[in-house]
Amino acid sequence: MIKLIVSDVDDTLLPESTMDLNPEYFEVIKKLQEKGVIFVAASGRQKVSIKKVFAPIQGSIAYLADNGTDISAGDFVESMKFEEEDYVKLAQDLESLNSRGFTYMPSMPDWNFVDEAREDFYQVVLGYGCQVKKVPDLKALPNISKVSLYDPDGIPSDVEEAMKERWSDKMDVCIAGSCYLDFTKKGCNKGKGLEILQKHYGITYEETAAFGNADNDISLIEKAKYGYAVGNASDALKKAAYEVIAPMQEDAVLGKLKEILAEMEGKCE
């Protein structure tokens, strides 16, 4: 029986960078919780933003924020961060792309940081409901857990491939939505965060369901027997999934949650 359900947020539950989740999700999640199911929100967003999305139930769910590097379940809190030397070298590399219009956003639990010269990107990040600071030198920041390279027109394949070639020996590098390329310390991702929560709760792979849409969700669904890709997911995620369901625009995850709930209620009759 499923005891833990974890879901990505942007383009899995609601459109990218928006805040209004179909309120029916809250009702169904509450009913699943009454059956003993733990619900986890997993996202590249910071925890503050995710909590705003899930405001009516934010105190009763667990979180894998910043691509799983910021883990929170009640009093249980854990985080993962870059080695400082690696972060500085990565930041220098990413700044070499500034002339092409790129910028990047370092993150630590509960805070995002942007270049003070990029007001346009600052406004984009505010749209996610995040806590964000403008700073003059992104390279000087300590205790960074995730870095997101940003291009409003989408990350070109040549940049993605070049960054993976240069950094994949020390970092997890993956597309997160069309406009972001995310970097975390090697092995520190949504899947690792889920593994930590599974151990914390004493829940197995066989008792876990996961939902996602992007390449940064592959590690997540690989840790769940029931790994679902929404219909608008990347080809790589669909290939890794247990099942491909309808797209986010049709509230596909809500439909699958209702199916899981109905099966549980049927077994209890």
Short mmCIF file of N, CA and C in Angstrom, two decimals, residues 38-148:
data_model
loop_
_atom_site.label_atom_id
_atom_site.label_comp_id
_atom_site.label_asym_id
_atom_site.label_seq_id
_atom_site.Cartn_x
_atom_site.Cartn_y
_atom_site.Cartn_z
N ILE A 38 1.67 10.13 3.89
CA ILE A 38 2.49 11.34 4.02
C ILE A 38 2.60 11.99 2.65
N PHE A 39 2.35 13.30 2.58
CA PHE A 39 2.49 14.02 1.32
C PHE A 39 3.71 14.92 1.38
N VAL A 40 4.50 14.87 0.30
CA VAL A 40 5.74 15.66 0.22
C VAL A 40 5.71 16.51 -1.05
N ALA A 41 5.99 17.80 -0.91
CA ALA A 41 6.13 18.68 -2.07
C ALA A 41 7.61 18.81 -2.39
N ALA A 42 7.98 18.46 -3.62
CA ALA A 42 9.39 18.49 -4.04
C ALA A 42 9.54 19.48 -5.19
N SER A 43 10.46 20.43 -5.05
CA SER A 43 10.55 21.47 -6.07
C SER A 43 11.92 22.11 -6.10
N GLY A 44 12.22 22.73 -7.24
CA GLY A 44 13.39 23.58 -7.32
C GLY A 44 13.17 24.89 -6.59
N ARG A 45 11.92 25.19 -6.26
CA ARG A 45 11.61 26.40 -5.50
C ARG A 45 12.16 26.30 -4.08
N GLN A 46 12.29 27.47 -3.45
CA GLN A 46 12.64 27.47 -2.04
C GLN A 46 11.40 27.12 -1.21
N LYS A 47 11.63 26.71 0.01
CA LYS A 47 10.55 26.23 0.88
C LYS A 47 9.50 27.31 1.14
N VAL A 48 9.93 28.56 1.28
CA VAL A 48 8.99 29.65 1.53
C VAL A 48 7.95 29.73 0.42
N SER A 49 8.40 29.59 -0.82
CA SER A 49 7.49 29.65 -1.97
C SER A 49 6.55 28.45 -2.00
N ILE A 50 7.09 27.26 -1.74
CA ILE A 50 6.25 26.05 -1.76
C ILE A 50 5.16 26.14 -0.69
N LYS A 51 5.52 26.66 0.48
CA LYS A 51 4.54 26.79 1.56
C LYS A 51 3.40 27.72 1.17
N LYS A 52 3.68 28.75 0.39
CA LYS A 52 2.63 29.65 -0.07
C LYS A 52 1.67 28.93 -1.01
N VAL A 53 2.22 28.06 -1.86
CA VAL A 53 1.37 27.30 -2.78
C VAL A 53 0.44 26.37 -2.01
N PHE A 54 0.96 25.76 -0.94
CA PHE A 54 0.20 24.79 -0.15
C PHE A 54 -0.32 25.40 1.16
N ALA A 55 -0.59 26.70 1.15
CA ALA A 55 -0.92 27.42 2.39
C ALA A 55 -1.96 26.74 3.28
N PRO A 56 -3.08 26.24 2.75
CA PRO A 56 -4.10 25.65 3.64
C PRO A 56 -3.64 24.40 4.39
N ILE A 57 -2.60 23.73 3.87
CA ILE A 57 -2.13 22.49 4.51
C ILE A 57 -0.63 22.52 4.77
N GLN A 58 -0.03 23.71 4.68
CA GLN A 58 1.44 23.79 4.70
C GLN A 58 2.07 23.23 5.96
N GLY A 59 1.34 23.22 7.07
CA GLY A 59 1.91 22.69 8.30
C GLY A 59 1.84 21.19 8.44
N SER A 60 1.14 20.53 7.53
CA SER A 60 0.93 19.07 7.66
C SER A 60 1.65 18.25 6.60
N ILE A 61 2.44 18.91 5.74
CA ILE A 61 3.15 18.18 4.69
C ILE A 61 4.66 18.34 4.88
N ALA A 62 5.42 17.54 4.16
CA ALA A 62 6.89 17.62 4.20
C ALA A 62 7.39 18.27 2.92
N TYR A 63 8.66 18.69 2.93
CA TYR A 63 9.20 19.46 1.82
C TYR A 63 10.58 18.97 1.39
N LEU A 64 10.75 18.92 0.06
CA LEU A 64 12.07 18.77 -0.56
C LEU A 64 12.25 20.01 -1.42
N ALA A 65 12.82 21.06 -0.85
CA ALA A 65 12.97 22.33 -1.55
C ALA A 65 14.35 22.42 -2.20
N ASP A 66 14.51 23.42 -3.06
CA ASP A 66 15.80 23.64 -3.74
C ASP A 66 16.34 22.35 -4.33
N ASN A 67 15.49 21.67 -5.09
CA ASN A 67 15.86 20.41 -5.76
C ASN A 67 16.27 19.31 -4.79
N GLY A 68 15.65 19.31 -3.61
CA GLY A 68 15.90 18.24 -2.65
C GLY A 68 17.03 18.50 -1.69
N THR A 69 17.71 19.65 -1.82
CA THR A 69 18.84 19.94 -0.93
C THR A 69 18.39 20.54 0.40
N ASP A 70 17.15 20.99 0.48
CA ASP A 70 16.59 21.54 1.72
C ASP A 70 15.41 20.66 2.13
N ILE A 71 15.63 19.82 3.13
CA ILE A 71 14.67 18.79 3.53
C ILE A 71 14.02 19.19 4.84
N SER A 72 12.69 19.13 4.89
CA SER A 72 11.98 19.54 6.09
C SER A 72 10.74 18.69 6.28
N ALA A 73 10.62 18.10 7.47
CA ALA A 73 9.45 17.30 7.83
C ALA A 73 9.19 17.50 9.32
N GLY A 74 8.38 18.50 9.64
CA GLY A 74 8.17 18.83 11.05
C GLY A 74 9.47 19.31 11.67
N ASP A 75 9.87 18.67 12.76
CA ASP A 75 11.12 19.04 13.44
C ASP A 75 12.36 18.47 12.76
N PHE A 76 12.15 17.57 11.80
CA PHE A 76 13.29 16.96 11.09
C PHE A 76 13.72 17.89 9.96
N VAL A 77 14.95 18.36 10.03
CA VAL A 77 15.48 19.29 9.03
C VAL A 77 16.89 18.86 8.64
N GLU A 78 17.16 18.87 7.35
CA GLU A 78 18.50 18.53 6.86
C GLU A 78 18.76 19.31 5.58
N SER A 79 20.01 19.68 5.35
CA SER A 79 20.34 20.40 4.12
C SER A 79 21.68 19.92 3.58
N MET A 80 21.88 20.13 2.28
CA MET A 80 23.10 19.72 1.60
C MET A 80 23.64 20.91 0.82
N LYS A 81 24.95 21.12 0.81
CA LYS A 81 25.50 22.30 0.15
C LYS A 81 26.78 21.98 -0.61
N PHE A 82 27.17 22.91 -1.49
CA PHE A 82 28.41 22.78 -2.27
C PHE A 82 29.64 22.93 -1.38
N GLU A 83 30.75 22.34 -1.82
CA GLU A 83 32.05 22.73 -1.30
C GLU A 83 32.30 24.16 -1.81
N GLU A 84 32.79 25.03 -0.95
CA GLU A 84 32.92 26.44 -1.32
C GLU A 84 33.78 26.65 -2.56
N GLU A 85 34.88 25.92 -2.66
CA GLU A 85 35.77 26.06 -3.82
C GLU A 85 35.06 25.69 -5.11
N ASP A 86 34.26 24.63 -5.07
CA ASP A 86 33.53 24.21 -6.26
C ASP A 86 32.50 25.26 -6.66
N TYR A 87 31.82 25.82 -5.66
CA TYR A 87 30.82 26.85 -5.97
C TYR A 87 31.45 28.06 -6.65
N VAL A 88 32.57 28.53 -6.13
CA VAL A 88 33.22 29.71 -6.70
C VAL A 88 33.64 29.45 -8.15
N LYS A 89 34.20 28.28 -8.42
CA LYS A 89 34.61 27.94 -9.79
C LYS A 89 33.41 27.86 -10.72
N LEU A 90 32.31 27.28 -10.23
CA LEU A 90 31.10 27.21 -11.04
C LEU A 90 30.58 28.62 -11.33
N ALA A 91 30.54 29.47 -10.32
CA ALA A 91 30.05 30.84 -10.50
C ALA A 91 30.88 31.58 -11.54
N GLN A 92 32.18 31.41 -11.49
CA GLN A 92 33.05 32.05 -12.48
C GLN A 92 32.74 31.56 -13.89
N ASP A 93 32.50 30.27 -14.00
CA ASP A 93 32.17 29.69 -15.30
C ASP A 93 30.85 30.25 -15.83
N LEU A 94 29.85 30.31 -14.97
CA LEU A 94 28.53 30.80 -15.39
C LEU A 94 28.58 32.28 -15.76
N GLU A 95 29.42 33.04 -15.08
CA GLU A 95 29.51 34.47 -15.40
C GLU A 95 30.14 34.71 -16.76
N SER A 96 30.84 33.73 -17.29
CA SER A 96 31.39 33.86 -18.64
C SER A 96 30.28 33.87 -19.69
N LEU A 97 29.07 33.47 -19.29
CA LEU A 97 27.93 33.46 -20.20
C LEU A 97 27.10 34.74 -20.15
N ASN A 98 27.49 35.68 -19.27
CA ASN A 98 26.71 36.91 -19.12
C ASN A 98 26.54 37.67 -20.42
N SER A 99 27.58 37.65 -21.26
CA SER A 99 27.54 38.40 -22.52
C SER A 99 26.50 37.84 -23.48
N ARG A 100 26.06 36.60 -23.24
CA ARG A 100 25.02 35.99 -24.08
C ARG A 100 23.63 36.19 -23.50
N GLY A 101 23.53 36.94 -22.42
CA GLY A 101 22.23 37.23 -21.83
C GLY A 101 21.83 36.32 -20.68
N PHE A 102 22.69 35.36 -20.35
CA PHE A 102 22.39 34.46 -19.24
C PHE A 102 22.63 35.16 -17.90
N THR A 103 22.01 34.66 -16.86
CA THR A 103 22.36 35.01 -15.50
C THR A 103 22.15 33.77 -14.65
N TYR A 104 22.50 33.85 -13.38
CA TYR A 104 22.34 32.67 -12.54
C TYR A 104 21.88 33.07 -11.14
N MET A 105 21.32 32.11 -10.44
CA MET A 105 20.75 32.35 -9.11
C MET A 105 21.25 31.32 -8.11
N PRO A 106 22.14 31.69 -7.20
CA PRO A 106 22.51 30.79 -6.11
C PRO A 106 21.40 30.76 -5.06
N SER A 107 21.25 29.62 -4.39
CA SER A 107 20.22 29.48 -3.36
C SER A 107 20.79 28.80 -2.13
N MET A 108 20.25 29.18 -0.99
CA MET A 108 20.46 28.48 0.27
C MET A 108 19.07 28.35 0.90
N PRO A 109 18.89 27.50 1.91
CA PRO A 109 17.56 27.36 2.50
C PRO A 109 16.92 28.71 2.82
N ASP A 110 15.76 28.95 2.20
CA ASP A 110 14.91 30.12 2.43
C ASP A 110 15.37 31.41 1.77
N TRP A 111 16.49 31.38 1.02
CA TRP A 111 16.91 32.60 0.32
C TRP A 111 17.46 32.29 -1.06
N ASN A 112 17.06 33.13 -2.03
CA ASN A 112 17.65 33.14 -3.37
C ASN A 112 18.39 34.46 -3.55
N PHE A 113 19.40 34.44 -4.42
CA PHE A 113 20.21 35.63 -4.65
C PHE A 113 20.34 35.88 -6.15
N VAL A 114 20.23 37.17 -6.54
CA VAL A 114 20.38 37.53 -7.95
C VAL A 114 21.34 38.70 -8.07
N ASP A 115 21.92 38.82 -9.25
CA ASP A 115 22.81 39.93 -9.57
C ASP A 115 22.02 41.24 -9.48
N GLU A 116 22.55 42.20 -8.73
CA GLU A 116 21.82 43.46 -8.55
C GLU A 116 21.62 44.21 -9.87
N ALA A 117 22.38 43.86 -10.90
CA ALA A 117 22.23 44.51 -12.20
C ALA A 117 21.11 43.91 -13.04
N ARG A 118 20.53 42.79 -12.59
CA ARG A 118 19.49 42.11 -13.37
C ARG A 118 18.12 42.26 -12.73
N GLU A 119 17.57 43.46 -12.82
CA GLU A 119 16.23 43.73 -12.28
C GLU A 119 15.18 42.86 -12.96
N ASP A 120 15.39 42.56 -14.24
CA ASP A 120 14.43 41.73 -14.96
C ASP A 120 14.31 40.35 -14.32
N PHE A 121 15.44 39.76 -13.97
CA PHE A 121 15.42 38.43 -13.36
C PHE A 121 14.91 38.50 -11.93
N TYR A 122 15.23 39.57 -11.23
CA TYR A 122 14.73 39.77 -9.87
C TYR A 122 13.20 39.71 -9.87
N GLN A 123 12.57 40.35 -10.84
CA GLN A 123 11.11 40.33 -10.92
C GLN A 123 10.58 38.94 -11.25
N VAL A 124 11.30 38.21 -12.08
CA VAL A 124 10.91 36.82 -12.39
C VAL A 124 10.90 35.98 -11.12
N VAL A 125 11.95 36.09 -10.33
CA VAL A 125 12.07 35.28 -9.11
C VAL A 125 11.00 35.67 -8.10
N LEU A 126 10.69 36.96 -7.99
CA LEU A 126 9.62 37.40 -7.09
C LEU A 126 8.30 36.75 -7.46
N GLY A 127 8.11 36.48 -8.74
CA GLY A 127 6.86 35.87 -9.20
C GLY A 127 6.62 34.48 -8.64
N TYR A 128 7.69 33.83 -8.16
CA TYR A 128 7.55 32.51 -7.55
C TYR A 128 7.19 32.59 -6.07
N GLY A 129 7.06 33.81 -5.54
CA GLY A 129 6.77 33.97 -4.13
C GLY A 129 7.96 33.67 -3.25
N CYS A 130 9.16 33.89 -3.78
CA CYS A 130 10.39 33.57 -3.05
C CYS A 130 10.89 34.76 -2.24
N GLN A 131 11.76 34.47 -1.28
CA GLN A 131 12.55 35.50 -0.62
C GLN A 131 13.84 35.64 -1.42
N VAL A 132 14.07 36.83 -1.95
CA VAL A 132 15.21 37.02 -2.85
C VAL A 132 15.93 38.32 -2.52
N LYS A 133 17.26 38.28 -2.60
CA LYS A 133 18.09 39.45 -2.34
C LYS A 133 18.93 39.77 -3.56
N LYS A 134 19.10 41.06 -3.84
CA LYS A 134 20.03 41.51 -4.87
C LYS A 134 21.40 41.71 -4.22
N VAL A 135 22.43 41.19 -4.85
CA VAL A 135 23.79 41.33 -4.30
C VAL A 135 24.75 41.74 -5.42
N PRO A 136 25.86 42.43 -5.06
CA PRO A 136 26.81 42.89 -6.08
C PRO A 136 27.74 41.80 -6.59
N ASP A 137 28.00 40.78 -5.77
CA ASP A 137 28.95 39.73 -6.16
C ASP A 137 28.41 38.37 -5.74
N LEU A 138 27.85 37.65 -6.67
CA LEU A 138 27.27 36.33 -6.37
C LEU A 138 28.33 35.32 -5.97
N LYS A 139 29.55 35.51 -6.43
CA LYS A 139 30.62 34.54 -6.14
C LYS A 139 31.00 34.52 -4.66
N ALA A 140 30.71 35.61 -3.95
CA ALA A 140 31.16 35.75 -2.56
C ALA A 140 30.22 35.11 -1.55
N LEU A 141 29.14 34.51 -2.00
CA LEU A 141 28.14 33.96 -1.08
C LEU A 141 28.59 32.62 -0.48
N PRO A 142 28.37 32.40 0.81
CA PRO A 142 28.71 31.11 1.45
C PRO A 142 27.51 30.18 1.52
N ASN A 143 27.78 28.91 1.80
CA ASN A 143 26.73 27.93 2.13
C ASN A 143 25.65 27.79 1.06
N ILE A 144 26.07 27.76 -0.20
CA ILE A 144 25.11 27.64 -1.30
C ILE A 144 24.77 26.17 -1.54
N SER A 145 23.47 25.90 -1.71
CA SER A 145 23.01 24.52 -1.88
C SER A 145 22.60 24.21 -3.32
N LYS A 146 22.21 25.24 -4.08
CA LYS A 146 21.77 25.02 -5.47
C LYS A 146 22.08 26.27 -6.28
N VAL A 147 22.39 26.06 -7.56
CA VAL A 147 22.59 27.17 -8.48
C VAL A 147 21.74 26.92 -9.71
N SER A 148 21.04 27.96 -10.16
CA SER A 148 20.20 27.85 -11.36
C SER A 148 20.68 28.83 -12.42
#
